[in-house]
JSON list of C-alpha atoms in Angstrom, two decimals:
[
{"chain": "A", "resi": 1, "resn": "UNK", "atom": "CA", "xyz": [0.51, -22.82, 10.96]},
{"chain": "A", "resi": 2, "resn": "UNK", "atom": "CA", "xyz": [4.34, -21.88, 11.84]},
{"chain": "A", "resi": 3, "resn": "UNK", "atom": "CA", "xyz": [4.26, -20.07, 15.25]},
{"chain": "A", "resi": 4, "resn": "UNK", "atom": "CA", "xyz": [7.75, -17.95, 15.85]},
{"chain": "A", "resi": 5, "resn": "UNK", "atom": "CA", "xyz": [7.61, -15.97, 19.34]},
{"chain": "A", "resi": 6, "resn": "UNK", "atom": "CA", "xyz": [9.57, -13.15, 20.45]},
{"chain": "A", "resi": 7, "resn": "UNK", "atom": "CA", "xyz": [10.55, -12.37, 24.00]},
{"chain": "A", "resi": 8, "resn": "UNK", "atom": "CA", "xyz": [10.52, -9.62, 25.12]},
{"chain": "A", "resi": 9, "resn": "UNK", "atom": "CA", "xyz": [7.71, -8.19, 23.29]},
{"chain": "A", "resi": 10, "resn": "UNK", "atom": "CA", "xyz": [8.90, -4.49, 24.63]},
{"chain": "A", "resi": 11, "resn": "UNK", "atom": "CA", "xyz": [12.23, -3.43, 26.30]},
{"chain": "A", "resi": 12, "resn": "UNK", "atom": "CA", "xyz": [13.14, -0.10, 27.36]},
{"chain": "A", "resi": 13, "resn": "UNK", "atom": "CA", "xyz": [16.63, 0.16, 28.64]},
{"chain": "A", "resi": 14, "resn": "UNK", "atom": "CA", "xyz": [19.03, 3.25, 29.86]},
{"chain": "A", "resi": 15, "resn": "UNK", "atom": "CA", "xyz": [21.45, 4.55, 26.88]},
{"chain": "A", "resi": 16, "resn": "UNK", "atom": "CA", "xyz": [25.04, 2.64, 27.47]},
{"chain": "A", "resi": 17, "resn": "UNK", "atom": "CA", "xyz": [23.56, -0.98, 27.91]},
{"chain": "A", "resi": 18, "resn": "UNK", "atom": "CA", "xyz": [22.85, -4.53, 26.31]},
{"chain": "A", "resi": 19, "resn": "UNK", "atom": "CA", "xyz": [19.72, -5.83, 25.44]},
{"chain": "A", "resi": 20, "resn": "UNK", "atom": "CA", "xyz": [19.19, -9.33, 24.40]},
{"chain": "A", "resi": 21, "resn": "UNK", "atom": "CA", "xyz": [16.12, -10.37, 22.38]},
{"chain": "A", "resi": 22, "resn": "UNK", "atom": "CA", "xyz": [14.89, -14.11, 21.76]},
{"chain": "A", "resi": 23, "resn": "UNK", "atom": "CA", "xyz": [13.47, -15.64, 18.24]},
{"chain": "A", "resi": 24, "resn": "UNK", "atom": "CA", "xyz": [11.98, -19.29, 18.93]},
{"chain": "A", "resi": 25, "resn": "UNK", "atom": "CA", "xyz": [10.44, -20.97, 16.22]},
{"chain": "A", "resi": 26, "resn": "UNK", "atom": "CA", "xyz": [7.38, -22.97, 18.13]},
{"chain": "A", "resi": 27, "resn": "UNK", "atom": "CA", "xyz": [6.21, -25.87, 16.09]},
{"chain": "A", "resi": 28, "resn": "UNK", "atom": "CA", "xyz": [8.69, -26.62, 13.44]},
{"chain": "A", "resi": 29, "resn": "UNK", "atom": "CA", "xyz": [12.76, -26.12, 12.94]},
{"chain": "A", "resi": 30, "resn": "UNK", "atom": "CA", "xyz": [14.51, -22.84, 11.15]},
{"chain": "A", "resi": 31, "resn": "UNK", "atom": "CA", "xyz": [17.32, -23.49, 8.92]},
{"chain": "A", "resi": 32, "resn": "UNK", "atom": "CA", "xyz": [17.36, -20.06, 8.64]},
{"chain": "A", "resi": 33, "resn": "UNK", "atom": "CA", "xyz": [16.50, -16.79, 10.86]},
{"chain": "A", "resi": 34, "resn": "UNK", "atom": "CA", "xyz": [16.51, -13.54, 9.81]},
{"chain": "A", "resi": 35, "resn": "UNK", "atom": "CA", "xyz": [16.11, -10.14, 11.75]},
{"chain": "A", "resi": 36, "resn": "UNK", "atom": "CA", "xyz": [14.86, -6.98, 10.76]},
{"chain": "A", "resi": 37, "resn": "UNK", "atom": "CA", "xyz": [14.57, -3.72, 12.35]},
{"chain": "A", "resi": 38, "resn": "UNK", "atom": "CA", "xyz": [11.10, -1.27, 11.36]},
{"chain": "A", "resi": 39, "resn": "UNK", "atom": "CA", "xyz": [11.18, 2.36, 11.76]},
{"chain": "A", "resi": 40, "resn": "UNK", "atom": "CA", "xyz": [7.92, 4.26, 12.13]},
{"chain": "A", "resi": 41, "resn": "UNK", "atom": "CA", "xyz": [5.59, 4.09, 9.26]},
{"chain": "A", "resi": 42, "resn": "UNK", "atom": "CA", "xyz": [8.47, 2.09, 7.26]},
{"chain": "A", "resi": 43, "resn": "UNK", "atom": "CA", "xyz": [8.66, -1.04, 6.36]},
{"chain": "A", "resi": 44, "resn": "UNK", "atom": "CA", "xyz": [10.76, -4.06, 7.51]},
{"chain": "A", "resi": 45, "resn": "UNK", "atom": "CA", "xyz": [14.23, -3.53, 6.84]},
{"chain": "A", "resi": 46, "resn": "UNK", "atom": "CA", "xyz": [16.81, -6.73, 6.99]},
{"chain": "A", "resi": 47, "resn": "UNK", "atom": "CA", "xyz": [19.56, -6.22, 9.13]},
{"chain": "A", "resi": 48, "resn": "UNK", "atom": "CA", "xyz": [21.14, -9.62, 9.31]},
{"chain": "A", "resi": 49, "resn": "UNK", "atom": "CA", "xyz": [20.45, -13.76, 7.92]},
{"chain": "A", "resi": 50, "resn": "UNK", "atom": "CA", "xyz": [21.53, -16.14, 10.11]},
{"chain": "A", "resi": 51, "resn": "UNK", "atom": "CA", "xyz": [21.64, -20.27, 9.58]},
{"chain": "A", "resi": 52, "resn": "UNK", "atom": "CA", "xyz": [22.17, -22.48, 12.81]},
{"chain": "A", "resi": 53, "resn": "UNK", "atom": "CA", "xyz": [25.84, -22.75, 13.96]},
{"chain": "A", "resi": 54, "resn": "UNK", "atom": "CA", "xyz": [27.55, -20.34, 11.66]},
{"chain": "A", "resi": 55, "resn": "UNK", "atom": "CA", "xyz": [27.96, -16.55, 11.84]},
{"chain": "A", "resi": 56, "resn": "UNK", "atom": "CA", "xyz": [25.44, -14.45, 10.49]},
{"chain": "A", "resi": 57, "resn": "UNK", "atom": "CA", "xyz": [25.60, -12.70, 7.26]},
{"chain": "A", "resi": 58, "resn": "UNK", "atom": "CA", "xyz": [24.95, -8.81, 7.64]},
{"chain": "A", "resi": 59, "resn": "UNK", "atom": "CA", "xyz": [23.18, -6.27, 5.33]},
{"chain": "A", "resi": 60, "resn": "UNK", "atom": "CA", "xyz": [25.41, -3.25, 4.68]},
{"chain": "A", "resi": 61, "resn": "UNK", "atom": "CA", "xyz": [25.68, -0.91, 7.05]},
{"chain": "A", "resi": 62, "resn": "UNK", "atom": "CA", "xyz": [24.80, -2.91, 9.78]},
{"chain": "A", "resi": 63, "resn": "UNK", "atom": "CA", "xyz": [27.53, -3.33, 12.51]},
{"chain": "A", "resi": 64, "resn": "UNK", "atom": "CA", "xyz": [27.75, -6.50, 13.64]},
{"chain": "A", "resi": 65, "resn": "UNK", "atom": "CA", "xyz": [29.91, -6.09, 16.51]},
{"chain": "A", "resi": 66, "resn": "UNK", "atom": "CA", "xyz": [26.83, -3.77, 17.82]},
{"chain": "A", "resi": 67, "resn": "UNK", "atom": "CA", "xyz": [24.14, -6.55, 16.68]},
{"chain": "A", "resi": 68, "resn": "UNK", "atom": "CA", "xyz": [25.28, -9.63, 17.90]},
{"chain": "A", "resi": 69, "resn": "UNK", "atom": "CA", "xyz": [23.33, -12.59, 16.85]},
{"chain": "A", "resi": 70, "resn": "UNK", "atom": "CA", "xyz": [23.80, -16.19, 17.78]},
{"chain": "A", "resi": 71, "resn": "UNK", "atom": "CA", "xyz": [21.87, -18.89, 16.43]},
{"chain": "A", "resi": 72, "resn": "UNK", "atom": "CA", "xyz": [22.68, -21.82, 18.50]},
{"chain": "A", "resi": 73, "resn": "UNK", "atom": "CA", "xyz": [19.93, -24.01, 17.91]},
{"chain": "A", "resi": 74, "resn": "UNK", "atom": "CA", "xyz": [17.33, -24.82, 15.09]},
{"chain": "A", "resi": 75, "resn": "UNK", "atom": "CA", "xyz": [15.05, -23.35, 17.30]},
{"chain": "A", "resi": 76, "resn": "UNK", "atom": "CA", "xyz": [16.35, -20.18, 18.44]},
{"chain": "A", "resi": 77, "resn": "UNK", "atom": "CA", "xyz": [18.40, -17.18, 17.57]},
{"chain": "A", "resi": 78, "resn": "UNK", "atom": "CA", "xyz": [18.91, -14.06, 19.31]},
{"chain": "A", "resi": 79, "resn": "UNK", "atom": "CA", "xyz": [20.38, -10.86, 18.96]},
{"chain": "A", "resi": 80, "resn": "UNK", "atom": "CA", "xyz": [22.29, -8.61, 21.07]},
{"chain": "A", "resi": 81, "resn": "UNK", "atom": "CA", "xyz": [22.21, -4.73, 21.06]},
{"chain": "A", "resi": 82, "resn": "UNK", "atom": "CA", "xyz": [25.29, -3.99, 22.51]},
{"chain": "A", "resi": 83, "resn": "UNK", "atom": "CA", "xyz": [25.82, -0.24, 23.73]},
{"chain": "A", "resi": 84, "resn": "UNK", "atom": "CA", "xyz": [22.37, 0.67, 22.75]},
{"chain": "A", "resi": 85, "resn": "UNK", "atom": "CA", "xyz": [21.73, 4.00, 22.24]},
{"chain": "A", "resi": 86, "resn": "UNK", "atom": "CA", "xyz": [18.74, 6.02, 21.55]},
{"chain": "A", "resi": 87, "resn": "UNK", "atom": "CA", "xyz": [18.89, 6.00, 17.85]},
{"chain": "A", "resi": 88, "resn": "UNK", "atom": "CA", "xyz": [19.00, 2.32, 18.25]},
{"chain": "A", "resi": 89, "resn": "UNK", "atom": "CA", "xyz": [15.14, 2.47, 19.38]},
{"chain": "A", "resi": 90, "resn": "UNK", "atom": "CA", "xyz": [13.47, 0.36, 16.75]},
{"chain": "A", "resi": 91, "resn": "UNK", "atom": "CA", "xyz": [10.67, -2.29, 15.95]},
{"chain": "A", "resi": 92, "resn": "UNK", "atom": "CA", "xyz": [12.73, -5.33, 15.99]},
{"chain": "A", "resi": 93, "resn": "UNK", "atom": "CA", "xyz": [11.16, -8.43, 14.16]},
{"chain": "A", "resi": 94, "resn": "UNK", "atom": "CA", "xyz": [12.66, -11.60, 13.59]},
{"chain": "A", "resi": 95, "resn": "UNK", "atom": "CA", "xyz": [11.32, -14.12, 10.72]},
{"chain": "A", "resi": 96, "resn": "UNK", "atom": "CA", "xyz": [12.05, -18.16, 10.40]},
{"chain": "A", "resi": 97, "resn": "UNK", "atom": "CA", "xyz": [12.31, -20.41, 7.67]},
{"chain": "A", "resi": 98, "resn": "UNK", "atom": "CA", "xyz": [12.19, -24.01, 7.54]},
{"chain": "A", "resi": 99, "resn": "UNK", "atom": "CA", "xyz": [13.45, -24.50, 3.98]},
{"chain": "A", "resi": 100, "resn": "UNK", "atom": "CA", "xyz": [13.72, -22.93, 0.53]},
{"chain": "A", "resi": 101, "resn": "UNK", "atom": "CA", "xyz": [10.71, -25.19, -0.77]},
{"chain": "A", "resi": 102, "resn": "UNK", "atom": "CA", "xyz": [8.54, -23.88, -3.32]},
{"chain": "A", "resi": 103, "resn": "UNK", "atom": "CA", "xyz": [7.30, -20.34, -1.71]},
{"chain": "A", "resi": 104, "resn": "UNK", "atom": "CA", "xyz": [10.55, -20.19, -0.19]},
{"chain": "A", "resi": 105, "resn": "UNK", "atom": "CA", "xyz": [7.90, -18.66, 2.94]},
{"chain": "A", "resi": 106, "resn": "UNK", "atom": "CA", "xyz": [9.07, -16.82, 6.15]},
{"chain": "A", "resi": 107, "resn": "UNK", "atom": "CA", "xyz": [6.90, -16.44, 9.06]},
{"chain": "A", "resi": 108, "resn": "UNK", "atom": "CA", "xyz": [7.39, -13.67, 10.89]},
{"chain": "A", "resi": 109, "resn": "UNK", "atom": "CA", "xyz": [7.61, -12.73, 15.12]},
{"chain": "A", "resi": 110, "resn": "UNK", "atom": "CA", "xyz": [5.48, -10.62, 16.94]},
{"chain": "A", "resi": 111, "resn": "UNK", "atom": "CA", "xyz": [8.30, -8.03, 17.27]},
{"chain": "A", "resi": 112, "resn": "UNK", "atom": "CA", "xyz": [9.99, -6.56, 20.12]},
{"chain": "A", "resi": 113, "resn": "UNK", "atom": "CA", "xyz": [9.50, -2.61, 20.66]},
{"chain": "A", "resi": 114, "resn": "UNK", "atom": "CA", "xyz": [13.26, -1.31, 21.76]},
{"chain": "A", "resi": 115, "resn": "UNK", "atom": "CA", "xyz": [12.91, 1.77, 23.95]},
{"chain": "A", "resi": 116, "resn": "UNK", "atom": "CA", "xyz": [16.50, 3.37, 24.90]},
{"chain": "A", "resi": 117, "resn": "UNK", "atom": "CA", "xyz": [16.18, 6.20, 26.98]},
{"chain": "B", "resi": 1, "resn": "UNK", "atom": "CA", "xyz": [17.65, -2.48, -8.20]},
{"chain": "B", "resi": 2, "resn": "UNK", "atom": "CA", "xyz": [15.09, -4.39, -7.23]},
{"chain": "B", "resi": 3, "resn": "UNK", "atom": "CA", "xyz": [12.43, -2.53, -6.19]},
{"chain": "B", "resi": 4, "resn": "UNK", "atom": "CA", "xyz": [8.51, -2.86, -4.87]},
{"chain": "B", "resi": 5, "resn": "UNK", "atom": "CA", "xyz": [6.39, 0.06, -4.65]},
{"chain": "B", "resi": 6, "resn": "UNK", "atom": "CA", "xyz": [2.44, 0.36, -3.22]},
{"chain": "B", "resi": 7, "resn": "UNK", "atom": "CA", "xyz": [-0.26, 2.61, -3.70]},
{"chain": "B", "resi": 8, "resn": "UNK", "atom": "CA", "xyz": [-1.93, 4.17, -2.50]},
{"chain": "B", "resi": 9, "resn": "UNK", "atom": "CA", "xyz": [0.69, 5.15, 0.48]},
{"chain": "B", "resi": 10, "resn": "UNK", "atom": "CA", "xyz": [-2.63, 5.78, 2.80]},
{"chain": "B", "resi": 11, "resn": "UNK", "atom": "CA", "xyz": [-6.31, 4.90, 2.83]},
{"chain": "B", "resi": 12, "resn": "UNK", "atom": "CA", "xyz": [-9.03, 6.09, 4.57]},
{"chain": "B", "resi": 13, "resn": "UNK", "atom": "CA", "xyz": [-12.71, 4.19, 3.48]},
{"chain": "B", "resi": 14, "resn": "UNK", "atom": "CA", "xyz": [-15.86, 3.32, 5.49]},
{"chain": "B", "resi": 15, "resn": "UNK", "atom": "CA", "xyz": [-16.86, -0.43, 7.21]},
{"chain": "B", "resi": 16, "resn": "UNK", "atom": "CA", "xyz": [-18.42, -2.47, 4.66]},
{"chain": "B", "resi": 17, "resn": "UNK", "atom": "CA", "xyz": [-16.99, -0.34, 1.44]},
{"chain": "B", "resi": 18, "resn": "UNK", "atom": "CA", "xyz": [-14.53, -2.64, -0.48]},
{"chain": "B", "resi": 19, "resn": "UNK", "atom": "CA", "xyz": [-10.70, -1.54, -1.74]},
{"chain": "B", "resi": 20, "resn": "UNK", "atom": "CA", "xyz": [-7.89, -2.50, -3.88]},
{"chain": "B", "resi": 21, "resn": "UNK", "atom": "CA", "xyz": [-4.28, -1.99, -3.03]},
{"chain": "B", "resi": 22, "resn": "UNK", "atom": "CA", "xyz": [-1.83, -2.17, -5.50]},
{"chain": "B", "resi": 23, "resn": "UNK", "atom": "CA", "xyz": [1.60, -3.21, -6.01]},
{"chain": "B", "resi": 24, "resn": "UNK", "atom": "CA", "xyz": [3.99, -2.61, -8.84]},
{"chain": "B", "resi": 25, "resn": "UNK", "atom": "CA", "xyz": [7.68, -4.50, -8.98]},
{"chain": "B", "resi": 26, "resn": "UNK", "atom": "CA", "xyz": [10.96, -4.88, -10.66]},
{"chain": "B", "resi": 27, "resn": "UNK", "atom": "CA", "xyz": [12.35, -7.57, -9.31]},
{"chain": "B", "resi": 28, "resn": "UNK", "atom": "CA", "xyz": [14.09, -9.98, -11.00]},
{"chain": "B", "resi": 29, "resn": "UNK", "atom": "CA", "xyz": [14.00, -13.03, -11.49]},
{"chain": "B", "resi": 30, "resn": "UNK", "atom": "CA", "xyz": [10.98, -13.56, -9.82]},
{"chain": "B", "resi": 31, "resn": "UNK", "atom": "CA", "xyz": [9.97, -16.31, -7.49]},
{"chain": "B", "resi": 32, "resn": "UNK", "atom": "CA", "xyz": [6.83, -15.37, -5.49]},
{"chain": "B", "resi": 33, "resn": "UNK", "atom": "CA", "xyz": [4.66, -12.20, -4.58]},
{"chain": "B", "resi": 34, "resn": "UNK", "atom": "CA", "xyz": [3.68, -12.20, -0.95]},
{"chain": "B", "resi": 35, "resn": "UNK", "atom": "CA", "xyz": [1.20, -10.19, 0.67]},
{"chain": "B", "resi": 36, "resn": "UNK", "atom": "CA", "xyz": [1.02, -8.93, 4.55]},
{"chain": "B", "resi": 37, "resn": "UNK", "atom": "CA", "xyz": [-1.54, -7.81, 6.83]},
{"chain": "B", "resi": 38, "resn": "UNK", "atom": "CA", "xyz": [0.67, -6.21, 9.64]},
{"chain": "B", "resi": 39, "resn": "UNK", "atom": "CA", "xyz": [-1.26, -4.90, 12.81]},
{"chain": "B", "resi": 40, "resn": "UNK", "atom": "CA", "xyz": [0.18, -1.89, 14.57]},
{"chain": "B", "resi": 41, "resn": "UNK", "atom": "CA", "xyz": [3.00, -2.82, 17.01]},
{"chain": "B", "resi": 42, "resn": "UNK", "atom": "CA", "xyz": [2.51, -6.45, 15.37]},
{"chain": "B", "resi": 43, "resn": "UNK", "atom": "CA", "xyz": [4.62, -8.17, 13.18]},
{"chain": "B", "resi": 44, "resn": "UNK", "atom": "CA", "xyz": [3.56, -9.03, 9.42]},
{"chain": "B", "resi": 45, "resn": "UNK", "atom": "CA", "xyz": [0.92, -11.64, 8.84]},
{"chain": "B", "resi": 46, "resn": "UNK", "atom": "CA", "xyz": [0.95, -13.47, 5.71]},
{"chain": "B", "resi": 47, "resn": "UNK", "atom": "CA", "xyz": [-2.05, -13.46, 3.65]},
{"chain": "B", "resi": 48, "resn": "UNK", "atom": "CA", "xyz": [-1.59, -15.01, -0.04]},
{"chain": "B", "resi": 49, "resn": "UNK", "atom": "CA", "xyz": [1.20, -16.19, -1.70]},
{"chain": "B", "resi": 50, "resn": "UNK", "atom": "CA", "xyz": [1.74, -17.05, -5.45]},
{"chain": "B", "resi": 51, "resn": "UNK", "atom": "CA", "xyz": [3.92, -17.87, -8.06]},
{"chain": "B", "resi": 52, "resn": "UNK", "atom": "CA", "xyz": [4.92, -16.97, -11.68]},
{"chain": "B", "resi": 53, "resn": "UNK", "atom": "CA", "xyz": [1.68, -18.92, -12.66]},
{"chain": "B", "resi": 54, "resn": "UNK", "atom": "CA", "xyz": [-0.77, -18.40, -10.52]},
{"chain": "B", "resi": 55, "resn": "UNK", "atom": "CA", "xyz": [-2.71, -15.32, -11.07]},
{"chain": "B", "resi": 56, "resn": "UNK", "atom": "CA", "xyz": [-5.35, -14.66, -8.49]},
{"chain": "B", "resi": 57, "resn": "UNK", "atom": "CA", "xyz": [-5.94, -16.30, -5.16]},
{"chain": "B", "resi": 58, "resn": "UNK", "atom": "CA", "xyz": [-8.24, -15.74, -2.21]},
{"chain": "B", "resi": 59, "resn": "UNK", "atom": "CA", "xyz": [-8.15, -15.68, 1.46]},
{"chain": "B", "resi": 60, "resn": "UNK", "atom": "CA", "xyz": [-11.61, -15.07, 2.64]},
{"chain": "B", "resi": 61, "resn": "UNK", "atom": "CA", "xyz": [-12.10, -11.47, 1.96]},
{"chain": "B", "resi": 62, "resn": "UNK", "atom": "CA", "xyz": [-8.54, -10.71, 0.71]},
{"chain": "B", "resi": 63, "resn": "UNK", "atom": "CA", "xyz": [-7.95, -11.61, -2.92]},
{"chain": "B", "resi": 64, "resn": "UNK", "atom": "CA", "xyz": [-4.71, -11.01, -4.57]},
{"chain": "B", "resi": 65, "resn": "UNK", "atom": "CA", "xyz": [-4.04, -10.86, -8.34]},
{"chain": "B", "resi": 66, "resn": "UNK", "atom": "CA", "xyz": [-0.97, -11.09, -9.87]},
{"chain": "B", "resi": 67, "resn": "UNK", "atom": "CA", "xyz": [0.23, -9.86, -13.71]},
{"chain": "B", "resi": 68, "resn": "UNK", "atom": "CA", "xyz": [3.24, -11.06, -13.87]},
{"chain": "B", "resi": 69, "resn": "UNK", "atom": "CA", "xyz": [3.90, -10.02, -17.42]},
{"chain": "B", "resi": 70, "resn": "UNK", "atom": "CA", "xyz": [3.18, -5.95, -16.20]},
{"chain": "B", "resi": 71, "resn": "UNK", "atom": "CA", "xyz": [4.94, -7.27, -12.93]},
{"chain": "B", "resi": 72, "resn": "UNK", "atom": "CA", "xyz": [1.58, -6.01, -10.63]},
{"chain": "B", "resi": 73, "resn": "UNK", "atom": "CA", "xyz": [-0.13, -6.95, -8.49]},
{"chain": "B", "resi": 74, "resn": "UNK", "atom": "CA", "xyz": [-2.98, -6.21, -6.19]},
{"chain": "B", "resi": 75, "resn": "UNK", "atom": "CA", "xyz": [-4.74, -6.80, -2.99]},
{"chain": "B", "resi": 76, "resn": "UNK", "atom": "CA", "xyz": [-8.86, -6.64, -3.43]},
{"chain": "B", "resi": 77, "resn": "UNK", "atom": "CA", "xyz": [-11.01, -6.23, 0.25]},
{"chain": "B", "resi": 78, "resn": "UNK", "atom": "CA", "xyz": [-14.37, -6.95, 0.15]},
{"chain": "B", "resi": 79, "resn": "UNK", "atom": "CA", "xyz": [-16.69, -6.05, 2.88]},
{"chain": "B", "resi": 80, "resn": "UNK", "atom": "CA", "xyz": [-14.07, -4.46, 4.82]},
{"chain": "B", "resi": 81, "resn": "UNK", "atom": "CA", "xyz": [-14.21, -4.63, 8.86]},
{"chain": "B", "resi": 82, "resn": "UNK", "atom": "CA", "xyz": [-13.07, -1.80, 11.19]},
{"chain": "B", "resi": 83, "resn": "UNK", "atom": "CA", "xyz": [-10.36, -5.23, 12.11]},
{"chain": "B", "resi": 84, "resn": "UNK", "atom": "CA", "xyz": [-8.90, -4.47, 8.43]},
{"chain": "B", "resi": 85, "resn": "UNK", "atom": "CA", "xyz": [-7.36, -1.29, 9.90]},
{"chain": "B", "resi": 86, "resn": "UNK", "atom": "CA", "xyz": [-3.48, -2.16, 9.27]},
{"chain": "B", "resi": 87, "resn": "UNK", "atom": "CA", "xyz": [-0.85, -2.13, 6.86]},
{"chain": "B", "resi": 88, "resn": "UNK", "atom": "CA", "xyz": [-0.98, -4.43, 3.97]},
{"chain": "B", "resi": 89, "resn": "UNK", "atom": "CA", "xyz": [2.77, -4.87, 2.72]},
{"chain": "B", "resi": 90, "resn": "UNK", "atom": "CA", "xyz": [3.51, -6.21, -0.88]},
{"chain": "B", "resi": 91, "resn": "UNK", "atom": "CA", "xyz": [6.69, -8.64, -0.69]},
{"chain": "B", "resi": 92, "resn": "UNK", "atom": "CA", "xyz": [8.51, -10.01, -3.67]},
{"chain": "B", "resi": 93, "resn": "UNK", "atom": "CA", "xyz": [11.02, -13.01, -3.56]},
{"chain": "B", "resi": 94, "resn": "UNK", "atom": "CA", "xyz": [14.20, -13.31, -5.89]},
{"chain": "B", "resi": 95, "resn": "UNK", "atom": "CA", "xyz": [14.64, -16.22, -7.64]},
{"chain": "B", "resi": 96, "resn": "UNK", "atom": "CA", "xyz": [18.15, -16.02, -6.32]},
{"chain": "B", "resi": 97, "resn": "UNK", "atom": "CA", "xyz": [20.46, -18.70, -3.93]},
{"chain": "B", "resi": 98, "resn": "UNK", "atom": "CA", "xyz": [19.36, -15.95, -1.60]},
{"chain": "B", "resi": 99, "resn": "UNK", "atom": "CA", "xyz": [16.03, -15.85, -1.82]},
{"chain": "B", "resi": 100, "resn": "UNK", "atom": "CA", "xyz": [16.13, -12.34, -1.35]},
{"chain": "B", "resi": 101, "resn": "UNK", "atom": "CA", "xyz": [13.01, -10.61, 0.07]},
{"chain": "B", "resi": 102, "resn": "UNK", "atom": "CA", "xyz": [12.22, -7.16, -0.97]},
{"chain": "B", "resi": 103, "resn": "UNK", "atom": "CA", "xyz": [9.49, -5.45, 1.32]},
{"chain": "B", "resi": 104, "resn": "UNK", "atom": "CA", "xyz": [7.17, -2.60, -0.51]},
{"chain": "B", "resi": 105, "resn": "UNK", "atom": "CA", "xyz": [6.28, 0.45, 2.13]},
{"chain": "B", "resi": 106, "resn": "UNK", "atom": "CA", "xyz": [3.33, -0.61, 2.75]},
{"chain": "B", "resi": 107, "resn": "UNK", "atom": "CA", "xyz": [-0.22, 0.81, 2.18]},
{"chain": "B", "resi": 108, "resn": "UNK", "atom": "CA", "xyz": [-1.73, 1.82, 5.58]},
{"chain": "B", "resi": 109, "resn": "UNK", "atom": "CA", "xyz": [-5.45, 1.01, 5.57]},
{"chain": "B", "resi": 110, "resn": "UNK", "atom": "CA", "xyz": [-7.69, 2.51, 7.85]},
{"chain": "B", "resi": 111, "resn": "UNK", "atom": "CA", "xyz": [-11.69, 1.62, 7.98]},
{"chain": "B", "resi": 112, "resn": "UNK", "atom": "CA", "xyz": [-14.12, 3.75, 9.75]},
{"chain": "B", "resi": 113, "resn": "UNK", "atom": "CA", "xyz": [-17.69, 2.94, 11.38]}
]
């Protein structure tokens, strides 16, 4: 099946900073990446879509000079928390998609746990 | 609005006992109905998919019906194993040039020895 990674799988950075995580998809190309961020016992929330080599589209309420994401390749996105602070201490999962096709299916990362102290 | 809700929120049942989770949606128009096993700290696992015409499919012990005339659906485990212990999330797809996901709360399963 569709393998997407995540690196790192858990960050924890001092308030003030950037942290930059990684989406690869493993075994097959994303035309599309999205990212979501998952509060404690919530569920996924989107944040932002993003197809290879044009900006991403952002959910409302999501700044996106604070979440930078850059999807350079067909392989890998990533996204930037600029100025983290605490609040900003999330679940962050990515998902990949190869195509619409028929179940239109994302497969989803392992997540990266965002500590800001 | 398009909205997915799951019942129950929680569940507590003993190894071996089966369950049903359910899932009730509104939206519109419909593509596909997704279901999730997502392990804590994990992210989300896929474990059926189906369509407008399909109305029950299995994945070993996980079988999923789907009505989607009453636009429910549910997730049956049979035999559960003390590895069941997750959350199962319910995810419905737009038939949209978005392909809009929208991701139910999740039912958080928990199965004791």
């Amino acid at each position: 099946g569709a393998v997407v990674s995540q690196h790192p799988s858990w960050v924890i950075c001092k308030s003030g900073t950037s942290v930059k995580i990684e989406c690869r998809s493993l075994d097959f190309q994303a035309t599309t990446m999205f990212w979501y961020r998952q509060f404690p016992k919530q569920s996924l929330m989107l944040m932002a879509t993003s197809n290879e080599g044009s900006k991403a589209t952002y959910e409302q309420g999501v700044e996106k000079d604070k979440f930078l994401i850059n999807h350079a390749s067909l392989t890998l996105s990533t996204l930037t928390v600029t100025s983290a602070h605490p609040e900003d201490s999330s679940f962050y999962i990515c998902s990949a998609r190869m195509g619409l096709g028929t179940y239109n299916e994302q497969f989803f990362g392992p997540g990266t746990r965002l500590t800001v102290l | 609005k398009n909205q997915v809700e799951q019942s129950p929120q929680s569940l507590i049942i003993l190894e071996g006992k089966n369950c049903t989770l359910q899932c009730n949606y509104t939206v519109s128009p419909f593509s596909n109905l997704r279901w999730y096993k997502q392990d804590t700290g994990r992210g989300p696992v896929s474990l059926t998919i189906m369509t407008f015409s399909e109305n029950t499919k299995s994945n070993g012990r996980y079988t999923a019906t789907l009505d989607a005339d009453t636009k429910q659906s549910s997730l049956h485990i049979t035999a559960s194993q003390l590895s069941d212990s997750a959350s199962y999330i319910c995810v419905v797809s737009a038939n949209t040039g978005r392909r809009a996901l929208t991701f139910g709360s999740g039912t958080r399963l928990q199965v004791q020895p």
